[in-house]
mmCIF file of C-alpha atoms and ligand atoms in Angstrom:
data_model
loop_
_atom_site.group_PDB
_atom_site.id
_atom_site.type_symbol
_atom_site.label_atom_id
_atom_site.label_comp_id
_atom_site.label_asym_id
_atom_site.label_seq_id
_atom_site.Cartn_x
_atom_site.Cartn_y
_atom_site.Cartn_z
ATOM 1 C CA UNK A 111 124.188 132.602 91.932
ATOM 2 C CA UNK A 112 126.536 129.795 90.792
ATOM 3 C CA UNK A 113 124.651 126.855 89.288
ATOM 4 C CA UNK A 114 121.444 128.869 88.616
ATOM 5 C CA UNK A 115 119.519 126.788 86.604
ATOM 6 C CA UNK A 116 115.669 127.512 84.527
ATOM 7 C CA UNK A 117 113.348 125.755 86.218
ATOM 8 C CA UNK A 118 109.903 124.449 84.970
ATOM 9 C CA UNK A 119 107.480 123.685 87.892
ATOM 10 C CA UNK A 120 104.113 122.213 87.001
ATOM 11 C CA UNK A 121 101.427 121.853 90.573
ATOM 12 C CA UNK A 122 102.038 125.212 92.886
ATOM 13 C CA UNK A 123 99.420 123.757 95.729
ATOM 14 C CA UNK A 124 99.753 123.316 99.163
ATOM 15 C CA UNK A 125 103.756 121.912 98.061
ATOM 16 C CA UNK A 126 104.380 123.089 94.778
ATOM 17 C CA UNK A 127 103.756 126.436 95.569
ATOM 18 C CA UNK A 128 105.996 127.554 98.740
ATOM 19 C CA UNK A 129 108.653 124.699 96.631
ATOM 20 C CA UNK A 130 109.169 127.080 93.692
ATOM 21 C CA UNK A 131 108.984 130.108 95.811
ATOM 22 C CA UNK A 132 112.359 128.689 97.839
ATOM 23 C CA UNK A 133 113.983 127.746 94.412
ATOM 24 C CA UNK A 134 113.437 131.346 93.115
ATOM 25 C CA UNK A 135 114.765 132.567 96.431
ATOM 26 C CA UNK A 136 117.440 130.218 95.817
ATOM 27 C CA UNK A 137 118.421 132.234 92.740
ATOM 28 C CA UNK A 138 116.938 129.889 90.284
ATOM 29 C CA UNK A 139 114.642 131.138 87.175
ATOM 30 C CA UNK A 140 111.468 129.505 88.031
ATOM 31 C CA UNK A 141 108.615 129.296 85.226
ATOM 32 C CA UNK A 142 105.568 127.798 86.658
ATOM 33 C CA UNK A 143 101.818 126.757 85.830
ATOM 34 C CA UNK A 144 98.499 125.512 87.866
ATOM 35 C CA UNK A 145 95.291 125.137 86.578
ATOM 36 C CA UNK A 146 94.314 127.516 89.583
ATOM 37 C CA UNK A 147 95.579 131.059 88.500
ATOM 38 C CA UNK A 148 95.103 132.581 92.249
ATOM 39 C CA UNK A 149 97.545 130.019 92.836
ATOM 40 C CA UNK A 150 100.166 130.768 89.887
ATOM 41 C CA UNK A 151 99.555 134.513 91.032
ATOM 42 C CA UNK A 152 100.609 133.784 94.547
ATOM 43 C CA UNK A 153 103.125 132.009 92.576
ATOM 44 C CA UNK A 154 104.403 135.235 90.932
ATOM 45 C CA UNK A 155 104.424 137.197 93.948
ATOM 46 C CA UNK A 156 106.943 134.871 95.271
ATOM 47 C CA UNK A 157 109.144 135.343 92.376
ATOM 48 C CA UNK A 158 107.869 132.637 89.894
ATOM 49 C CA UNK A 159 107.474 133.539 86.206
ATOM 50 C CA UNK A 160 104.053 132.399 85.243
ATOM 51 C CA UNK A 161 103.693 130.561 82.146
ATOM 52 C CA UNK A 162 100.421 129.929 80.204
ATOM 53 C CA UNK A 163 100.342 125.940 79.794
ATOM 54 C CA UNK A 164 102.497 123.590 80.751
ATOM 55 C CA UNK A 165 104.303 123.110 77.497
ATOM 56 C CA UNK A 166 105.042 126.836 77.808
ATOM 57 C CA UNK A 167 106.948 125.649 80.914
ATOM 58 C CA UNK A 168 109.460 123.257 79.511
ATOM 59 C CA UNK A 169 110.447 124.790 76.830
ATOM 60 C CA UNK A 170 113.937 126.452 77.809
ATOM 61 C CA UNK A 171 114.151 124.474 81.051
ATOM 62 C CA UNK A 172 116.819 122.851 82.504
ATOM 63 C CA UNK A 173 114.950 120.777 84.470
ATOM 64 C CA UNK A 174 110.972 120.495 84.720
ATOM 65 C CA UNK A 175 109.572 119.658 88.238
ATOM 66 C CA UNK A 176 106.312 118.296 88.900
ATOM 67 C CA UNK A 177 104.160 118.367 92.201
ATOM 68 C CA UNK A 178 100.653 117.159 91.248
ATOM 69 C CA UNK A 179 97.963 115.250 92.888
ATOM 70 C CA UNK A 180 98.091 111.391 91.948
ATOM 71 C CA UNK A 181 99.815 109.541 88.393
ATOM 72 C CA UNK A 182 96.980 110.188 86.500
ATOM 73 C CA UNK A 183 98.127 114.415 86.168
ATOM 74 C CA UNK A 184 101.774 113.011 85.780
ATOM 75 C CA UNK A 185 100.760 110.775 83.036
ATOM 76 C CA UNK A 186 98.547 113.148 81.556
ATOM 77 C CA UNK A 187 100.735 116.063 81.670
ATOM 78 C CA UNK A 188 104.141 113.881 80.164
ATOM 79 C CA UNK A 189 101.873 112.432 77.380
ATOM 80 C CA UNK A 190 99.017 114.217 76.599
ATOM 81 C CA UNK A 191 99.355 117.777 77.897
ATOM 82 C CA UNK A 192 102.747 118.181 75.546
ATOM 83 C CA UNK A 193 105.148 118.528 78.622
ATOM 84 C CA UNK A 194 107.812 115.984 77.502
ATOM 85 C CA UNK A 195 107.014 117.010 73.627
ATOM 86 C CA UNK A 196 108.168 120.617 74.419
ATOM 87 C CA UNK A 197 111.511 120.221 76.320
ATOM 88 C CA UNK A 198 114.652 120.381 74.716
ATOM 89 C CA UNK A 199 115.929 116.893 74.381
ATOM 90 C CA UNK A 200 117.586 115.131 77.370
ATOM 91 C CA UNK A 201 116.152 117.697 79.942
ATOM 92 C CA UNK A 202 115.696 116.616 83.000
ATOM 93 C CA UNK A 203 112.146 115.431 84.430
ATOM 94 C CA UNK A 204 111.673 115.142 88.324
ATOM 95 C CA UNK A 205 108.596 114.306 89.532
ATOM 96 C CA UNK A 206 108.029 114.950 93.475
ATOM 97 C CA UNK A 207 104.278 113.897 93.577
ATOM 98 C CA UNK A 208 103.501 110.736 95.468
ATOM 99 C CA UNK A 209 102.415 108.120 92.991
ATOM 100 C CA UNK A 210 101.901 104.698 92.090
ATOM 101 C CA UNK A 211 104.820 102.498 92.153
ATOM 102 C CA UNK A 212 103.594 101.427 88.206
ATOM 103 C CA UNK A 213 103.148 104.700 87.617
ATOM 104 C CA UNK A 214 106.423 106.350 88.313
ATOM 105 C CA UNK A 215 107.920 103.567 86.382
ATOM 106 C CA UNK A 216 105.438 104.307 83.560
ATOM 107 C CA UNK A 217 106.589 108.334 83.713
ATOM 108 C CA UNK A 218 110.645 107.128 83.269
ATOM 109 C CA UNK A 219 109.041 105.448 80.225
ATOM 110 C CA UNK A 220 107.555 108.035 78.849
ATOM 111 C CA UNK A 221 109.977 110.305 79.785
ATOM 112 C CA UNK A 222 112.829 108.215 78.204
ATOM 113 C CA UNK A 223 111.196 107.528 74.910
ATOM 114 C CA UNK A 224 110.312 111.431 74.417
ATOM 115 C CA UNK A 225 114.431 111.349 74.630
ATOM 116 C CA UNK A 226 114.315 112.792 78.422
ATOM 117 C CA UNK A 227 115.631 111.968 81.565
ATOM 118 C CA UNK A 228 113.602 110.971 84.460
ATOM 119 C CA UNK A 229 113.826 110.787 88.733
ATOM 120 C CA UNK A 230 111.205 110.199 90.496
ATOM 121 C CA UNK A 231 112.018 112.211 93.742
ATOM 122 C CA UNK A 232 108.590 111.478 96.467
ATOM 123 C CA UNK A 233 108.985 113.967 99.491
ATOM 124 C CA UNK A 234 108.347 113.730 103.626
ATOM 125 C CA UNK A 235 108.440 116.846 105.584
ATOM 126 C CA UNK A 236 104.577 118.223 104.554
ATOM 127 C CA UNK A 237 103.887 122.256 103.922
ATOM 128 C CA UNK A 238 105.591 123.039 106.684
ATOM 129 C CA UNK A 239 108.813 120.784 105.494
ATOM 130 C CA UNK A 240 108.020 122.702 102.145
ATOM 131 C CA UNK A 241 108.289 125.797 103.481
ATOM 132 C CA UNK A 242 111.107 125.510 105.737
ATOM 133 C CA UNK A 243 113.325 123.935 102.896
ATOM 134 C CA UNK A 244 113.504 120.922 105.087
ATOM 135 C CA UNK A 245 111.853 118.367 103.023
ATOM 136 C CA UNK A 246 113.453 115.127 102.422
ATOM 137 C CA UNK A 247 113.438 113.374 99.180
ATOM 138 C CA UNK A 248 113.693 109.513 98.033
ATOM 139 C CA UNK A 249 115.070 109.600 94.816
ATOM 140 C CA UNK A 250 114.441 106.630 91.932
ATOM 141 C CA UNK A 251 116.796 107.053 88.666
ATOM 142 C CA UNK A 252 119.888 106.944 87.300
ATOM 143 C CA UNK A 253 123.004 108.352 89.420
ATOM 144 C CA UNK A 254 123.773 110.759 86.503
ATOM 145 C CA UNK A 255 120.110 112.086 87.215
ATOM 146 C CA UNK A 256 120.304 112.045 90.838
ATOM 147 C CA UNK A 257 123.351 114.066 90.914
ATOM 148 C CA UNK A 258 122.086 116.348 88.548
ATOM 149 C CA UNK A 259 119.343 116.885 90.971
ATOM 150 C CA UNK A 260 121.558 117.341 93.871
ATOM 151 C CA UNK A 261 121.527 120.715 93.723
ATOM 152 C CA UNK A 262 118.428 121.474 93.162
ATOM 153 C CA UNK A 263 116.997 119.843 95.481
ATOM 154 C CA UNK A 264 119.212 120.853 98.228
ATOM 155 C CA UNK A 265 117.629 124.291 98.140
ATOM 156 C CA UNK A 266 114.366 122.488 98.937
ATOM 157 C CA UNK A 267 115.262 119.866 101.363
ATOM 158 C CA UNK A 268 117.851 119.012 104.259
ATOM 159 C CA UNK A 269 118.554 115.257 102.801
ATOM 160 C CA UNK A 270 117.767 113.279 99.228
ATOM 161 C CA UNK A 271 118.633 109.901 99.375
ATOM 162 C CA UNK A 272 118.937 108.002 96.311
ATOM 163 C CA UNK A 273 117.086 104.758 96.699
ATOM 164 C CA UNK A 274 117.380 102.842 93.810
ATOM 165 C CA UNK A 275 116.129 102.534 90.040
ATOM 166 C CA UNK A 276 113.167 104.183 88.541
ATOM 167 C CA UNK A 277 110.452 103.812 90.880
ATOM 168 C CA UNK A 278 112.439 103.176 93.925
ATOM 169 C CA UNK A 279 111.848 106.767 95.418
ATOM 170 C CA UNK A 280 107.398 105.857 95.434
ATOM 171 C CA UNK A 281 108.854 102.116 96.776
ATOM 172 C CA UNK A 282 110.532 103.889 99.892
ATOM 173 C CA UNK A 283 108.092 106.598 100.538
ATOM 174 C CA UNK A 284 105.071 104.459 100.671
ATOM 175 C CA UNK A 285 106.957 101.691 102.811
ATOM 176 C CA UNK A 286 107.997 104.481 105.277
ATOM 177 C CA UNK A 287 104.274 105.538 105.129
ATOM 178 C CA UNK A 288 103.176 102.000 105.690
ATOM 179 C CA UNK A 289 105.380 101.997 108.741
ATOM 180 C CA UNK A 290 103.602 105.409 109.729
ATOM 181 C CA UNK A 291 99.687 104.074 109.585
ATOM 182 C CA UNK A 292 100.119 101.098 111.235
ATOM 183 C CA UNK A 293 102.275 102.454 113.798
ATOM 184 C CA UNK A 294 99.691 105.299 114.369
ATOM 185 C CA UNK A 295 96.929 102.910 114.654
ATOM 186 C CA UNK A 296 99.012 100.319 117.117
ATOM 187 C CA UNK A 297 99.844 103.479 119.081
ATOM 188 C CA UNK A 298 96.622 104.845 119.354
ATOM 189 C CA UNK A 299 94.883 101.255 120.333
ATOM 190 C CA UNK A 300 97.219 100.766 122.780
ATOM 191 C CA UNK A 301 96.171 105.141 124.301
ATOM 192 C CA UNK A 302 92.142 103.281 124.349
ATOM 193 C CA UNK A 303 93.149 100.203 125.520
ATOM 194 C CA UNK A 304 95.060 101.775 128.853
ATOM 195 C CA UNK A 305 91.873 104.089 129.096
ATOM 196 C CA UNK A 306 89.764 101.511 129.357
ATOM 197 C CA UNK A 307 91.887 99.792 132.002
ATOM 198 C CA UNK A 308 92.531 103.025 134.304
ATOM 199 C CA UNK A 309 96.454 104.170 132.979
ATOM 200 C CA UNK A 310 96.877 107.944 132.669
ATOM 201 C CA UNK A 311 98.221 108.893 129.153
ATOM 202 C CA UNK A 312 101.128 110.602 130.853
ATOM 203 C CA UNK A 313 102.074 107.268 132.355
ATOM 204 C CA UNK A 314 101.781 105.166 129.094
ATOM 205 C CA UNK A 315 103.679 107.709 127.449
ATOM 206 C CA UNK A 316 106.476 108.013 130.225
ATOM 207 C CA UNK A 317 106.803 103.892 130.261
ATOM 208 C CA UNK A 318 106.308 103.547 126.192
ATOM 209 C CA UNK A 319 108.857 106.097 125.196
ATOM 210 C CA UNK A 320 111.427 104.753 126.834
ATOM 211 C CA UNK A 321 110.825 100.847 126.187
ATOM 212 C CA UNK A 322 110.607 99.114 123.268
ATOM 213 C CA UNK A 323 106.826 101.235 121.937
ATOM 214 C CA UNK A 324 108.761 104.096 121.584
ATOM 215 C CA UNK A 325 108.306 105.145 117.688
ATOM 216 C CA UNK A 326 107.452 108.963 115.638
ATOM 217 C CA UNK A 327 104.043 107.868 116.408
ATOM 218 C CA UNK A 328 104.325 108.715 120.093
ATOM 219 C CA UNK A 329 107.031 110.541 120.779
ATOM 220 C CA UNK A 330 106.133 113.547 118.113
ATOM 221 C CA UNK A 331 102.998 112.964 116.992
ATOM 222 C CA UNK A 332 101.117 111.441 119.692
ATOM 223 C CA UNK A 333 97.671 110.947 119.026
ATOM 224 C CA UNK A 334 96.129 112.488 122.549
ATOM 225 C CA UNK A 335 96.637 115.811 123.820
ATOM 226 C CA UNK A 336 99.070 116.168 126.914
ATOM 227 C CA UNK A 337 102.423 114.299 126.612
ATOM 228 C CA UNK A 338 103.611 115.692 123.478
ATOM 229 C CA UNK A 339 102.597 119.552 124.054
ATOM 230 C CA UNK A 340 103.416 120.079 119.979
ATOM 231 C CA UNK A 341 101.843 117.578 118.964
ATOM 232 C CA UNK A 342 97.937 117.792 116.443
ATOM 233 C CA UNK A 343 95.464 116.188 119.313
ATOM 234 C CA UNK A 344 96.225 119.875 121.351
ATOM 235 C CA UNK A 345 95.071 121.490 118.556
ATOM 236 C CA UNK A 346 91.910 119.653 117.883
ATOM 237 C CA UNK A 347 93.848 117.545 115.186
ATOM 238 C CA UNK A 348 94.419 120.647 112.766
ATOM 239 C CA UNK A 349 96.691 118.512 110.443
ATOM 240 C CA UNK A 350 100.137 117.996 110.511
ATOM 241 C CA UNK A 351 99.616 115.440 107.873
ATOM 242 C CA UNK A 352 96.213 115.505 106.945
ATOM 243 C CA UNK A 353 94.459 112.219 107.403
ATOM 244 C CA UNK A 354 93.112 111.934 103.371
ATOM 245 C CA UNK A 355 96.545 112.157 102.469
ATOM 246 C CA UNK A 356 97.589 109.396 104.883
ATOM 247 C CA UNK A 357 94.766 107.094 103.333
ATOM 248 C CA UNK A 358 96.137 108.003 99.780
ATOM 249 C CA UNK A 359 99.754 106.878 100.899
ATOM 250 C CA UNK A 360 98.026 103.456 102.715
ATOM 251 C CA UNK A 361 95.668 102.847 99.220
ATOM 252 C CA UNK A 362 99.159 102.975 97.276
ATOM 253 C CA UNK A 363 100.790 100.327 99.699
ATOM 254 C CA UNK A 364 98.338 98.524 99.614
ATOM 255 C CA UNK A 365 97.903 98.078 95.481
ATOM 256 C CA UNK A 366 102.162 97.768 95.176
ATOM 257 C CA UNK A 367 101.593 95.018 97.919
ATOM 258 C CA UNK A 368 99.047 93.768 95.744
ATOM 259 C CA UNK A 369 100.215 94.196 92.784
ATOM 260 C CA UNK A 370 103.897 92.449 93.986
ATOM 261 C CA UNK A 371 102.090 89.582 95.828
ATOM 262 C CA UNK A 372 102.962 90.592 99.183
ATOM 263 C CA UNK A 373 100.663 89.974 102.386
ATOM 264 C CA UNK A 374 101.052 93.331 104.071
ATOM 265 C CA UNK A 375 97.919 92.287 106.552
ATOM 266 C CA UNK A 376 98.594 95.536 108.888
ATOM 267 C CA UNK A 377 98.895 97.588 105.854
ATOM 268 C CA UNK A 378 95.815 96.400 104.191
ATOM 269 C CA UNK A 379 93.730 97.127 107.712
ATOM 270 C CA UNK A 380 95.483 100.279 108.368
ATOM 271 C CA UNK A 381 94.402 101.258 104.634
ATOM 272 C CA UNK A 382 90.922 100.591 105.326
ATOM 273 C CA UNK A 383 90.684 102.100 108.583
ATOM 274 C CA UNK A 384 92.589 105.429 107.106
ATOM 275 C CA UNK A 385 89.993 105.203 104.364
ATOM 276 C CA UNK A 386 86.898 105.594 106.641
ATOM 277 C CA UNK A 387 88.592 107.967 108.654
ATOM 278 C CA UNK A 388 89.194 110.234 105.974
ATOM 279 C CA UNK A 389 85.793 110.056 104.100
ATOM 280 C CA UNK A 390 84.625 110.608 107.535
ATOM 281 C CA UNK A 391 85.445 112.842 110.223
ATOM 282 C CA UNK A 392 89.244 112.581 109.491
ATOM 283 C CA UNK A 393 88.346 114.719 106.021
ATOM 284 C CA UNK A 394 89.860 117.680 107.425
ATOM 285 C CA UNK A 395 91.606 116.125 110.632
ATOM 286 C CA UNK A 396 95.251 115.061 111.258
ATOM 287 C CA UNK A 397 95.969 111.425 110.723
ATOM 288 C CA UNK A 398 96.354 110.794 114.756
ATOM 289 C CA UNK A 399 92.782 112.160 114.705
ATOM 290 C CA UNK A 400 91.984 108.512 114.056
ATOM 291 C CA UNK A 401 92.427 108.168 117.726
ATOM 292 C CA UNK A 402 88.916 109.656 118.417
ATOM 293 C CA UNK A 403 86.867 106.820 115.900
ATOM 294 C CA UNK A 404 89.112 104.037 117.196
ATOM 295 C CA UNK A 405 87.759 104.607 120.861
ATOM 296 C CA UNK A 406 84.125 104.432 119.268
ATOM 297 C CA UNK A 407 84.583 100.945 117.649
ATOM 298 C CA UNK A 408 82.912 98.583 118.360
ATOM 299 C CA UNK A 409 84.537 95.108 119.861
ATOM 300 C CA UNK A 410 84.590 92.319 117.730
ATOM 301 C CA UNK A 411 82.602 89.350 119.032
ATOM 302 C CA UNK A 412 85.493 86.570 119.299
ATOM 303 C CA UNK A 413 87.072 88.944 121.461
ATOM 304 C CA UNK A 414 84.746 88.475 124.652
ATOM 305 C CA UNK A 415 84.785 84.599 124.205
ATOM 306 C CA UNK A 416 86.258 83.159 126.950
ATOM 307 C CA UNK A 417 90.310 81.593 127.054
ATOM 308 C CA UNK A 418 90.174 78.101 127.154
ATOM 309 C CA UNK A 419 92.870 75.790 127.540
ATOM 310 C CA UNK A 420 92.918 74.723 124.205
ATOM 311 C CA UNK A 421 93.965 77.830 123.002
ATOM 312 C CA UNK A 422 97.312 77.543 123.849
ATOM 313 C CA UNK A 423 99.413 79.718 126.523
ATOM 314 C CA UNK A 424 102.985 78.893 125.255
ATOM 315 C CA UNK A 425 103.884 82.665 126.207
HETATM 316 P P1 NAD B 187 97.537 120.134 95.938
HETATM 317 O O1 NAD B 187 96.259 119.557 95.461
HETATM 318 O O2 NAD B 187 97.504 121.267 96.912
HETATM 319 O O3 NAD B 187 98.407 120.629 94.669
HETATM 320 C C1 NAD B 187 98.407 120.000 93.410
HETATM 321 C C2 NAD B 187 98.280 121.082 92.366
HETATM 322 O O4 NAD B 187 98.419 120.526 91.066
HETATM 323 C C3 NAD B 187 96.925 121.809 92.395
HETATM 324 O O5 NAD B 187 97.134 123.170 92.672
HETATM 325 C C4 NAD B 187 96.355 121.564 90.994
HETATM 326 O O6 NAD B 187 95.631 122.666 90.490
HETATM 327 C C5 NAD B 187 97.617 121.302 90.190
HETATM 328 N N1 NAD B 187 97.372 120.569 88.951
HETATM 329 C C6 NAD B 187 96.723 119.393 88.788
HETATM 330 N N2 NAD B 187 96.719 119.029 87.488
HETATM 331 C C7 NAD B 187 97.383 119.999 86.812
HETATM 332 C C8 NAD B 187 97.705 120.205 85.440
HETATM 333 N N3 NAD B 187 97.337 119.335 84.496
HETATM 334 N N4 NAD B 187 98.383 121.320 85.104
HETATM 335 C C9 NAD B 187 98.747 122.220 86.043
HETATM 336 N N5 NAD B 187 98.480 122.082 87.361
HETATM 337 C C10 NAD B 187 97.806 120.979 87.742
HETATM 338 O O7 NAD B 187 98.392 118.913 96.521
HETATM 339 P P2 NAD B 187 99.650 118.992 97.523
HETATM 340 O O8 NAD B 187 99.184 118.895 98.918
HETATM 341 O O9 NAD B 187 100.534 120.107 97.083
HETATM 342 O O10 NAD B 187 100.344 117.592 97.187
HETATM 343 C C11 NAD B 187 101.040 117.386 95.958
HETATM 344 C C12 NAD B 187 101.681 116.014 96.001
HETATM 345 O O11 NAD B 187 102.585 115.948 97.108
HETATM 346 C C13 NAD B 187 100.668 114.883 96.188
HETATM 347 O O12 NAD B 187 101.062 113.804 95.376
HETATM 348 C C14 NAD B 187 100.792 114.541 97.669
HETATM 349 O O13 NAD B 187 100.454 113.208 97.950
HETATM 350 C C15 NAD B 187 102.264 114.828 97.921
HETATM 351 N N6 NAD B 187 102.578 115.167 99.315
HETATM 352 C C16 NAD B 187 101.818 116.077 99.984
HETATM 353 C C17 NAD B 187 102.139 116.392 101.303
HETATM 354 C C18 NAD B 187 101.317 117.400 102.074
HETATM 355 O O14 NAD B 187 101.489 117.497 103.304
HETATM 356 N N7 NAD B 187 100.446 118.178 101.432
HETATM 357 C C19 NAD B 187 103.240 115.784 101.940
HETATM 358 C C20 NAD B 187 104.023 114.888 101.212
HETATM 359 C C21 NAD B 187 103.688 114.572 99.885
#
């Protein structure tokens, strides 16, 4: 093919691995690792060279991606494990993991004083996204970078949007995320609280997706089984977008909000409730699953007292 480039992928899990399958497909040289060697094997099968460490993978690549659980294997691998230390100077580096905010910007460090160039380019879209080649990215870098990645990514993903400086890609993809939990939750309180007070689902749904409560949350993931026939809850909550995952996303909001001084109050909740979820019954569940625990919770004392006057009835 024109533009076929060597291509080192460190992480061939659920993401990584049907990722560097599509780019060899593509027409790309792929050289990959994983700790997991049934995984680099499946790897192979798909057309991936397998390489021994991951130093063995940047060394003669054009670009080096990375798909790996959480900073700490970014950092590790860029500083420690010899991936930055092996590539031929100015290679590109594009990581596609969702990490800290800090971190990312950390990696572009790193990555820049090893004399390499750095994106960090966070995906939405899931396995199935990864498999379909219809991720997209959120791209944080240089514009020289990002259109050096263009092409790359494009056989991986239907859009890449370039969202700023290093970092910015993590910034936008846990916002979006943010937007995701709470809207989940809001959605799903709202499926109890018309229970409780004798609405139908299929009526909620039928007024809420066409007013102003109509979000992703509801319309094509909607946490109870009926309206939205495709949707996880018919299913049992087989994820979709695994509810662990989700809690990872909310934890990272919620330290960047932290860490930036922001009051994200829904963001914070929705990070705690996605956190008991997941070490819970969510563990292997889709995140709408949360549905099913919400119903169960108990009501908050204030709530029965009675509504005075005093309160206030402005609206
Ligand atoms: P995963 O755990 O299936 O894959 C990560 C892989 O990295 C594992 O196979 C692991 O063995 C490998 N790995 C870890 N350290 C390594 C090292 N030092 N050297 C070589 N290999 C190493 O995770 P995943 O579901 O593929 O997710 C990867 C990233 O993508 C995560 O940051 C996740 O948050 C993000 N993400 C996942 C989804 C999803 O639906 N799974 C969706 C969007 C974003």
């Amino acid at each position: 093919m024109n533009g076929r480039r060597t291509i080192g992928f460190v992480g061939l899990g659920h993401m990584g691995g049907p990722m560097a399958a599509r780019l060899a497909g593509a027409g790309h040289r792929v050289v990959g690792h994983d700790l997991v060697p049934e995984l680099l094997a499946t790897a192979v099968a798909a057309g991936v060279e397998a390489a021994g460490s991951a130093a063995e993978v940047a060394a003669g690549a054009d670009v080096v991606i990375t798909m790996l659980p959480a900073g700490r294997h970014v950092l590790g691998l860029y500083r420690e494990e010899g991936l930055l230390a092996a590539a031929r100077p100015g290679t590109l580096f594009v990581d596609c993991s969702t990490i800290d905010v800090a971190d990312a910007r950390a990696a572009h460090e790193a990555a820049g004083a090893a004399g390499m160039r750095a994106l960090d380019a966070p995906v939405s879209g899931g396995v199935v996204g990864a498999e379909a080649g219809t991720l997209t990215f959120m791209a944080g870098g240089g514009e020289a970078e990002f259109a050096e990645a263009e092409p790359v990514l494009a056989a991986l993903g239907k859009r890449a949007v370039h969202c700023g400086g290093p970092g910015a890609g993590q910034a936008a993809k846990i916002c979006n995320n943010m937007i995701l939990g709470v809207s989940m939750i809001a959605v799903s309180e709202a499926f109890v609280l018309g229970e409780r007070l004798g609405l139908s689902h299929q009526a909620l749904y039928d007024v809420a997706s066409a007013a102003s409560g109509q979000c992703w949350a509801l319309t094509t993931n909607c946490p109870v089984p009926g309206p939205v026939p495709g949707s996880p809850a018919n299913r049992d909550y087989r994820p979709g977008f695994a509810a662990p995952l989700m809690a990872k996303d909310l934890g990272l909001a919620a330290d960047a909000a932290r860490a930036a001084g922001v009051a994200t109050e829904l963001g914070s909740r929705a990070a705690e409730l996605y956190a008991a979820y997941a070490e819970g019954p969510g563990q292997a569940r889709d995140f709408s699953g949360i549905v099913t625990t919400l119903r169960e919770h108990p009501v908050p004392p204030a709530a029965g007292a009675p509504h005075t006057a005093q309160d206030g009835d402005g609206a």
